[in-house]
PDB file of C-alpha atoms in Angstrom:
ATOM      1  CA  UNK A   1      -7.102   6.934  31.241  1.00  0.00           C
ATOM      2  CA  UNK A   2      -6.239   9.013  27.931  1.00  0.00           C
ATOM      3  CA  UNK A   3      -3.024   7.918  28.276  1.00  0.00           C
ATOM      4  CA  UNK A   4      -3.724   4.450  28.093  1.00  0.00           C
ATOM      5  CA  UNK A   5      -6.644   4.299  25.753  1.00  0.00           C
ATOM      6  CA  UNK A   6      -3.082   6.440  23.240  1.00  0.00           C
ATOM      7  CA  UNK A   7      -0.704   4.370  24.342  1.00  0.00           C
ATOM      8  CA  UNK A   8      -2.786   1.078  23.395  1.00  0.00           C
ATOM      9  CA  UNK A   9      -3.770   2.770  19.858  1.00  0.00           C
ATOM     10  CA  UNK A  10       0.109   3.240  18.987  1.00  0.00           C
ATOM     11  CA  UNK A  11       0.894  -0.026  19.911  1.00  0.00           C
ATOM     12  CA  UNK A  12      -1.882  -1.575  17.652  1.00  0.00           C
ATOM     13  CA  UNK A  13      -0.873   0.803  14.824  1.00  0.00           C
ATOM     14  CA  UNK A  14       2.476  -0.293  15.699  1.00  0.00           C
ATOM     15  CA  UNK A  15       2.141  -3.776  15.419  1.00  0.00           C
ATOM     16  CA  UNK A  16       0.191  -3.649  12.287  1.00  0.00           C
ATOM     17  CA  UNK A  17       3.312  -2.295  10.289  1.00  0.00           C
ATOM     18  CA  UNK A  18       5.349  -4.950  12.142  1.00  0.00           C
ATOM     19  CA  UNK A  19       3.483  -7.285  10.705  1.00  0.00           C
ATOM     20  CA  UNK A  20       3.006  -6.077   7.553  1.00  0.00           C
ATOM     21  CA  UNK A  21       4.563  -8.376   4.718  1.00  0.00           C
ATOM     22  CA  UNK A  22       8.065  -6.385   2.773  1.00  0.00           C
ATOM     23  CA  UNK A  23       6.731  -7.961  -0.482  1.00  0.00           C
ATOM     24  CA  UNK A  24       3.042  -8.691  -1.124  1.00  0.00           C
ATOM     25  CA  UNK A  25       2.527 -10.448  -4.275  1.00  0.00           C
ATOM     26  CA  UNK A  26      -1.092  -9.874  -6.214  1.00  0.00           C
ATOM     27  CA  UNK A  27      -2.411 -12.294  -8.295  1.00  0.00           C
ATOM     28  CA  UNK A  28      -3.678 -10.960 -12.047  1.00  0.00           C
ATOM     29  CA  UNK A  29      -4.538 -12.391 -15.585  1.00  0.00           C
ATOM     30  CA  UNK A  30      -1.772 -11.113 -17.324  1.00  0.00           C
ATOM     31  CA  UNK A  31       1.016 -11.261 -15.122  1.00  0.00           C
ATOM     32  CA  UNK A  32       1.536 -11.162 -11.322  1.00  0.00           C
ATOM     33  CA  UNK A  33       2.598  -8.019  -9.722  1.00  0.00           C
ATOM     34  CA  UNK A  34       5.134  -7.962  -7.173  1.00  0.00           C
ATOM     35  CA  UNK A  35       4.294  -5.005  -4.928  1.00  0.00           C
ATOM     36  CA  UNK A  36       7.269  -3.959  -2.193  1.00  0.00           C
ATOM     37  CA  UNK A  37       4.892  -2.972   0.607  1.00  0.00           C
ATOM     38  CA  UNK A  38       7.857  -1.875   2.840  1.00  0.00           C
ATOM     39  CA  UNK A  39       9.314   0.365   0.429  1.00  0.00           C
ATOM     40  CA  UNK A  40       6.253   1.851  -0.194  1.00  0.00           C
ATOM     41  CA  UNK A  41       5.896   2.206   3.930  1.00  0.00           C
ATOM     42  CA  UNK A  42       9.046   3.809   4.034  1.00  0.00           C
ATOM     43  CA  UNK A  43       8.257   5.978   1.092  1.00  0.00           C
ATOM     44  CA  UNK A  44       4.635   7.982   2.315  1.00  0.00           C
ATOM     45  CA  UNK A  45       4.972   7.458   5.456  1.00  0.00           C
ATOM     46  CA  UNK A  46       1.324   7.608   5.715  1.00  0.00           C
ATOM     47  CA  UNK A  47      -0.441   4.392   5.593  1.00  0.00           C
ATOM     48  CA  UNK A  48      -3.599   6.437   4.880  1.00  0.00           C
ATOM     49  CA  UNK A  49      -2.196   7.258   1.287  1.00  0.00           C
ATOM     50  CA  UNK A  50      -3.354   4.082   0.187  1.00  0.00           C
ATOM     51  CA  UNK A  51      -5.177   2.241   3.341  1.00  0.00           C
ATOM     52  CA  UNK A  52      -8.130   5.065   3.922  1.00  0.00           C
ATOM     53  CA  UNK A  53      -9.500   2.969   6.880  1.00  0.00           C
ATOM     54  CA  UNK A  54      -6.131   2.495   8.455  1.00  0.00           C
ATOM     55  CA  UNK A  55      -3.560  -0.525   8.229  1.00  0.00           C
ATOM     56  CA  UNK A  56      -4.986  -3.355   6.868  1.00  0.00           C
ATOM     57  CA  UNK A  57      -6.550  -5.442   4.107  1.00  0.00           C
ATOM     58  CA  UNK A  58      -7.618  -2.029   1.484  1.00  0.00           C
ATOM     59  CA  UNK A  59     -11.542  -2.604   1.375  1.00  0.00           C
ATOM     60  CA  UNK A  60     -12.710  -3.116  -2.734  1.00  0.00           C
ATOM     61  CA  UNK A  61      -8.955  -3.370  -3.216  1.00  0.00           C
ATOM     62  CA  UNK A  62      -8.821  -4.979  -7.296  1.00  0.00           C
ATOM     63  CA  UNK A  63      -7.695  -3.642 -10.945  1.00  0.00           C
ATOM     64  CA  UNK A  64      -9.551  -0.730 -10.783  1.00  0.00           C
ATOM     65  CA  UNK A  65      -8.560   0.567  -6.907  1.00  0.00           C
ATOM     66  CA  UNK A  66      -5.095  -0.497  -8.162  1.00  0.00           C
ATOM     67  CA  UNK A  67      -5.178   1.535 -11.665  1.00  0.00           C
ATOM     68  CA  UNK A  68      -6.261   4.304 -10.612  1.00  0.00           C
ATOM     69  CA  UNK A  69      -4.741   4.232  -7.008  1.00  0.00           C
ATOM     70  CA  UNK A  70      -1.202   2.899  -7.893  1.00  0.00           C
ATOM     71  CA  UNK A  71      -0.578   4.057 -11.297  1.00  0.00           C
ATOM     72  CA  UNK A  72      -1.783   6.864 -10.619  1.00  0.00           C
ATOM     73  CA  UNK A  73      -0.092   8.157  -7.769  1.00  0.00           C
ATOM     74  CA  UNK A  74       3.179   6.431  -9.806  1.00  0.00           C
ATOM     75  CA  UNK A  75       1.991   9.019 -12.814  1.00  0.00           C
ATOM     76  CA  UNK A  76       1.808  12.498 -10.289  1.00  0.00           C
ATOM     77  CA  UNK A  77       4.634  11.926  -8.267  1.00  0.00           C
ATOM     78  CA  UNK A  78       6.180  10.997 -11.602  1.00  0.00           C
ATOM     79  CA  UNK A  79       8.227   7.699 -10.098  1.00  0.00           C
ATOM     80  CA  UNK A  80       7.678   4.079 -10.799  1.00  0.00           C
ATOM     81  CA  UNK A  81       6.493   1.926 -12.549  1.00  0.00           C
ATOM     82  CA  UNK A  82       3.338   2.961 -15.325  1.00  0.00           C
ATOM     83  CA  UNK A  83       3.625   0.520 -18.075  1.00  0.00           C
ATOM     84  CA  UNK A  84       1.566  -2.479 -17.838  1.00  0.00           C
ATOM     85  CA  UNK A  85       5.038  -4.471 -18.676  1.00  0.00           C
ATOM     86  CA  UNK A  86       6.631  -2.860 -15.711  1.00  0.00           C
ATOM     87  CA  UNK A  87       4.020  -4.116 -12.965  1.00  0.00           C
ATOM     88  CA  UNK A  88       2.660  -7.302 -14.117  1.00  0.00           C
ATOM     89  CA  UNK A  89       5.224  -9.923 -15.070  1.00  0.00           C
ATOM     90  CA  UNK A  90       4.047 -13.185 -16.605  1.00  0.00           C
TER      91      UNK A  90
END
């Protein structure tokens, strides 16, 4: 029964990052951002980095999640984007 109940969990998890879009584009006042979701998937590695709950829709996800989320794992690991300019493009 294990088995199954682990084998059904992987193939949810699975599917979710089938699914998952390569390019996910969020909407903002002073310039759309383009985000590459798969890079960023092939990247971590983790989907927990940035989806706490697991894949999915990131709960109170908005400019300030983003900010200090985003930019600032772009700032540590010292790679990407961390200009305004360089995320939102009008």
């Amino acid at each position: 029964m294990k088995r199954i109940i682990a084998a059904v969990a992987l193939t949810l998890f699975s599917a979710g990052l089938a699914l998952a879009a390569d390019t996910i584009t969020l909407p903002a006042k002073n310039g759309n951002i383009t985000f590459p979701h798969k890079k960023h998937q092939e990247l971590l590695k983790d989907c927990k980095v940035c989806h706490e709950k697991g894949p999915g829709k990131i709960e109170g996800f908005g400019k300030d999640f983003a900010h200090k989320t985003c930019k600032g794992c772009h700032e540590t690991k010292k790679q990407g984007p961390t200009k305004c300019g360089e995320c939102h493009k009008k």
